[in-house]
Amino acid sequence: METYNLTAHELNEKLVKKEITCTEITTDILARIEEVEGTLNSFISIEKERALSTAREVDRLIARGEKVCDLTGIPVAIKDNICTEGVKTTCASRMLENYIPGYDATVIKKLKSCNYIMVGKANMDEFAMGSSNESSYFGLVKNPWDVARVPGGSSGGPAASVAAGEAICALGTDTGGSIRQPASLCGVVGFKPTYGMVSRYGAVAFASSLDQIGPITKDVEDCASMLNVICGYDKKDSTSINMDAPDYKSFLIQDIKGLKIGVPEELMVEGIAPEVKEKVLYVIKLAEDMGAKVEKISIPGLEHALSVYCIISSSEASSNLARFDGVRYGYRNTEAQTLREMYRKTRTEGFGDEVKRRIIIGTYCLSAGYYGAYYEKARKVRTLIINDLKRAFNKFDVLLSPTSPTTAFRIGEKIEDPLTMYLSDICVLPANIAGLPAVSIPAGLSGEGLPIGVQIIGNTLREDNVLKVAYSLEKAIGFDKKPGL
Amino acid sequence: MERENKYEAVIGLETHVELSTVTKMFCGCRLSFGEEKNKFTCPVCLGHPGSLPVTNWKAVEYAIKIALALNCKINKYTIFHRKNYFYPDMAKNYQISQYDMPLSSSGYLDVDMGDYTRRVGITRVHMEEDTGKLIHTGVTGRISESEATIVDYNRSGTPLIEIVTEPDIRSPEEAREYLIALRNLILFLDVSDCSMEEGSLRCDANVSIRERNSSKIGTKTEIKNLNSFKFLQKGLEYEIKRQIKVVESGDRVIQQTRHYDSRTGTTKAMRSKEEAQDYRYFPEPDLVPICLKDETIEGIRKTIPELPLAKARRLEEKYGLPAEDSRFLANNREIADYFEECCRYYDKPKNIANWIMGDFSALLNKERITIKESRITPGDMCKMLEMVDKGKISSRMAKSVFEEMFTTGKGPEKIIAERGLEQVSDESILESIIDEVIKENPGPVEQFREGKEKAMSFLIGQVMAKTKGKANPQLANEIMRKKID
Ligand SMILES: [Zn+2]
């Protein structure tokens, strides 16, 4: 049985009805990985034995009649920058090639408590820096819809694995669209919750004030199930919001009548491929047909989103990545004769180009004499963008835009041109800058048969609106294509 | 001397104090005291990827207590910054510290200089985390002669506060008295053990010279490694003389960091590379701002005990002690408490003060223990004083009894009984012994009658010999004179 094409809720139903065992599901997934992984390279490590033994345990547990929750026995891919006790967590970097964390990230603890199956650690851009998954030390990931193209990034592995049936769901991290952009390019659902709703404890930091963990799934319902498990206050993360998470599945309502949807002009003009624009307009039409009120809105601050993002994320990254120095763990150059030389050689050899580029930019932005012109100014403009967005939410329940200006681009197409690469994140950055919840759902395929995603952004902690709109549109769009891999 | 009188020193001190909380500043690890290396560590204080800091509220409370005792203004909105620099004792290669929004500012400490009081302005009191310790292997422990360096992260993350003064200190003696007063104050607050040997109290100095009565400030040097009261004074004395020599010879003082070498008593410039540091401070994105309510601050204020200066004044007034005595007693909370406890049992405060300041302090210093650790209870101490008053033992005997009380912890009666030391004050016993002496020594008796005072000493000596030194000499004298006359 090709169970790998099913969703988590479909599998859950079968598990509960005892129509299938967890071992069967897991075996199926592992076979699928065997089949396509040579082409895709979605994983950095595959936890075959661990997955199978957990699956057998889950089967025993179900046989004993113990409680089965939505994710019990569901094979999940974990992005390789989320710490897993006893399992290599490399951040797709030579620097952490052999790093085995001594602890589980809070999200992993939560997933373990529902007896999920970890199939492996998914490939990504090195330290989550990139939009194409081409900066991984462990090789690039290919898009399951067209293997000559990138899957997007930085969560390219998680998105590709879910799209190709190598995992049912995945956990990614989203600093500047790193969940939503690859989800869009791979034709799956990717959700970034409100900043502070998911504990960052155990997610290797790229840019602390922007990073957020979130799910990548085949549909919106699975997305809500994942949110139900991973969201909630964690005293180990000072920036986590001290409140009980709601039942996200209760927002899966097919009714957006009277709901006000804003379409930011700034995210609809420059560089948006005609086909993408067309698809967004089609989705807008669907929303209107369901009784939503759709209007254009101008949010001028968004023009500066990319500059603000570049400065803040690089600055924080330059400090967050300082700990990788060869002293305590990770890669170390052993030929160096002095401390300074060890630092220099270790970091020169341990980091890839994109990571080094951002460390240099960030170090520069924080330097005495430049701090005011760059980092401090970026923080101020960030506040302005947040205020602009807040104002927009006075008028609208959600904002709607393309997720990515284009469909998946060709491997190698943008890697030599960082600025164009950064521009592919233009639509997804505002949600990180303002800490807002946002989702990308598939809206259909392009003429070339490549997925196009639309993004729905909600106000702070208004996951309810985001899920409601996403769920309703998903039903209306009826996207049911699978990559022909 | 003439030359040196022409100038005055302008000194500011930066003092670091490790707080004696149960756990570290940003993680749950216990503070350690020289245990097995790297035993008290976790992903947070080892700077492992994915770990996040959580502020220890107790440390904030302790810091506020110190700031309030130093008459500082508490800033109700305060944030942490990252101070970025690479060094192996820094687990993250940045230190979580405070920068332009410190916990408190604008305070002062009055330092009693005997004939005048120096008010030293406190620029700020802020919070930060301590680093680990580098241990250079090899016999000498010096970096240049070691084969390897080991890092012990037990100390990493220990709560630390930094107290920065205004350049109000005018001499090495004032600097020393300031540091002593500061240490006493913090010991009173019971928030640190302030041990300079253990490194829980560390001091750096900024010093410059200028012509006396001038208001301009000269170029300063920073002196490091002033790790005892003596070294602080000696180091400053050396550095001031050095600067005067430089200026007098027509040169200019260079702004630099200098290291005090306690073996030679000199300061040496440190490598200039380490001076031009750009710490690239920026707000710590992993922590949320600390917002303090008035009630919280006032609540902490209420826990501050009577401080040395106020205590000295009170002891002087209440017990009629000389100013010098009350200052001595008030400078140490334990000693002051001990003194006041004694005053409950015995009504001659000056007597108690004399013993504490004299024999008792000498013994405590010799054994390097505190008064609280000594085995003499205030009750026993007072019993002994009373026995002297009542003539049961002589003052001379009291000294040796006190010493035995100190070493054995036995009560004074017990010691006197065991040693048979009790003075013979029973008149009937003394009379019969004196009768014997008169009978046996007709010559000296006759000499005394002829007016030779010296003969009396001889006769009393005989009485002492017969009683093995236990006769009450005053009483014996009286009886002897009566009988001979
Ligand atoms: Zn720790």
PDB file of C-alpha atoms in Angstrom, chain A residues 83 99 103 200-204 208 235-239 316 319-320 322-323 325 327-329 339-340 343 347 363 366-368 371 375 379, chain B residues 43-44 46-55 81-82 84 86-88 90-94 151 153 278 280-283 285-288:
ATOM      1  CA  CYS A  83      18.683  19.438  18.393  1.00  0.00           C
ATOM      2  CA  TYR A  99      28.034  17.113  16.440  1.00  0.00           C
ATOM      3  CA  TYR A 103      19.695  17.173  24.752  1.00  0.00           C
ATOM      4  CA  ARG A 200      13.123  28.078  20.244  1.00  0.00           C
ATOM      5  CA  TYR A 201      14.993  26.049  22.861  1.00  0.00           C
ATOM      6  CA  GLY A 202      17.096  23.567  20.940  1.00  0.00           C
ATOM      7  CA  ALA A 203      16.762  25.190  17.529  1.00  0.00           C
ATOM      8  CA  VAL A 204      20.270  26.266  16.574  1.00  0.00           C
ATOM      9  CA  SER A 208      17.202  34.958  17.493  1.00  0.00           C
ATOM     10  CA  LYS A 235      10.243  28.489  30.589  1.00  0.00           C
ATOM     11  CA  LYS A 236      13.536  27.610  28.910  1.00  0.00           C
ATOM     12  CA  ASP A 237      12.871  30.208  26.214  1.00  0.00           C
ATOM     13  CA  SER A 238      12.566  33.700  27.703  1.00  0.00           C
ATOM     14  CA  THR A 239      10.956  34.990  24.528  1.00  0.00           C
ATOM     15  CA  GLU A 316      22.425  38.497  15.160  1.00  0.00           C
ATOM     16  CA  SER A 319      27.096  36.841  17.213  1.00  0.00           C
ATOM     17  CA  ASN A 320      25.116  33.579  17.363  1.00  0.00           C
ATOM     18  CA  ALA A 322      30.657  33.072  17.212  1.00  0.00           C
ATOM     19  CA  ARG A 323      30.476  30.003  19.465  1.00  0.00           C
ATOM     20  CA  ASP A 325      35.335  28.186  17.229  1.00  0.00           C
ATOM     21  CA  VAL A 327      37.259  24.944  21.303  1.00  0.00           C
ATOM     22  CA  ARG A 328      34.436  22.884  22.800  1.00  0.00           C
ATOM     23  CA  TYR A 329      32.799  20.902  19.996  1.00  0.00           C
ATOM     24  CA  LEU A 339      44.809  30.343  19.410  1.00  0.00           C
ATOM     25  CA  ARG A 340      44.072  33.051  16.832  1.00  0.00           C
ATOM     26  CA  TYR A 343      40.012  30.294  15.366  1.00  0.00           C
ATOM     27  CA  ARG A 347      36.098  29.049  10.904  1.00  0.00           C
ATOM     28  CA  THR A 363      30.075  41.977  12.099  1.00  0.00           C
ATOM     29  CA  LEU A 366      27.563  45.949  14.632  1.00  0.00           C
ATOM     30  CA  SER A 367      30.996  47.572  14.540  1.00  0.00           C
ATOM     31  CA  ALA A 368      31.718  50.766  16.375  1.00  0.00           C
ATOM     32  CA  TYR A 371      26.241  50.470  14.491  1.00  0.00           C
ATOM     33  CA  TYR A 375      21.925  47.934  13.166  1.00  0.00           C
ATOM     34  CA  ARG A 379      15.821  48.306  14.476  1.00  0.00           C
TER      35      ARG A 379
ATOM     36  CA  PRO B  43      24.184  23.156  27.338  1.00  0.00           C
ATOM     37  CA  VAL B  44      23.482  26.780  28.323  1.00  0.00           C
ATOM     38  CA  LEU B  46      28.738  25.549  27.777  1.00  0.00           C
ATOM     39  CA  GLY B  47      27.298  27.580  24.907  1.00  0.00           C
ATOM     40  CA  HIS B  48      25.999  24.548  23.062  1.00  0.00           C
ATOM     41  CA  PRO B  49      24.047  25.194  19.875  1.00  0.00           C
ATOM     42  CA  GLY B  50      20.337  25.757  20.432  1.00  0.00           C
ATOM     43  CA  SER B  51      20.568  26.518  24.144  1.00  0.00           C
ATOM     44  CA  LEU B  52      18.991  29.705  25.498  1.00  0.00           C
ATOM     45  CA  PRO B  53      19.558  31.821  28.612  1.00  0.00           C
ATOM     46  CA  VAL B  54      16.900  32.416  31.267  1.00  0.00           C
ATOM     47  CA  THR B  55      17.511  35.192  33.805  1.00  0.00           C
ATOM     48  CA  HIS B  81      23.430  43.400  25.853  1.00  0.00           C
ATOM     49  CA  ARG B  82      25.848  41.007  24.212  1.00  0.00           C
ATOM     50  CA  ASN B  84      31.207  40.134  21.629  1.00  0.00           C
ATOM     51  CA  PHE B  86      36.624  35.736  21.130  1.00  0.00           C
ATOM     52  CA  TYR B  87      38.325  34.013  24.029  1.00  0.00           C
ATOM     53  CA  PRO B  88      38.258  30.333  25.038  1.00  0.00           C
ATOM     54  CA  MET B  90      33.822  32.447  26.933  1.00  0.00           C
ATOM     55  CA  ALA B  91      31.486  29.621  26.051  1.00  0.00           C
ATOM     56  CA  LYS B  92      29.553  31.614  23.469  1.00  0.00           C
ATOM     57  CA  ASN B  93      32.292  34.056  22.471  1.00  0.00           C
ATOM     58  CA  TYR B  94      30.032  36.748  23.780  1.00  0.00           C
ATOM     59  CA  VAL B 151      39.144  25.289  30.151  1.00  0.00           C
ATOM     60  CA  TYR B 153      33.499  26.058  32.700  1.00  0.00           C
ATOM     61  CA  ASP B 278      35.414  46.574  19.565  1.00  0.00           C
ATOM     62  CA  ARG B 280      30.076  45.196  19.079  1.00  0.00           C
ATOM     63  CA  TYR B 281      27.498  45.543  21.836  1.00  0.00           C
ATOM     64  CA  PHE B 282      23.903  44.947  20.807  1.00  0.00           C
ATOM     65  CA  PRO B 283      20.721  44.130  22.753  1.00  0.00           C
ATOM     66  CA  PRO B 285      17.703  39.086  21.541  1.00  0.00           C
ATOM     67  CA  ASP B 286      17.338  35.890  23.590  1.00  0.00           C
ATOM     68  CA  LEU B 287      16.218  37.778  26.700  1.00  0.00           C
ATOM     69  CA  VAL B 288      13.282  40.035  27.318  1.00  0.00           C
TER      70      VAL B 288
END
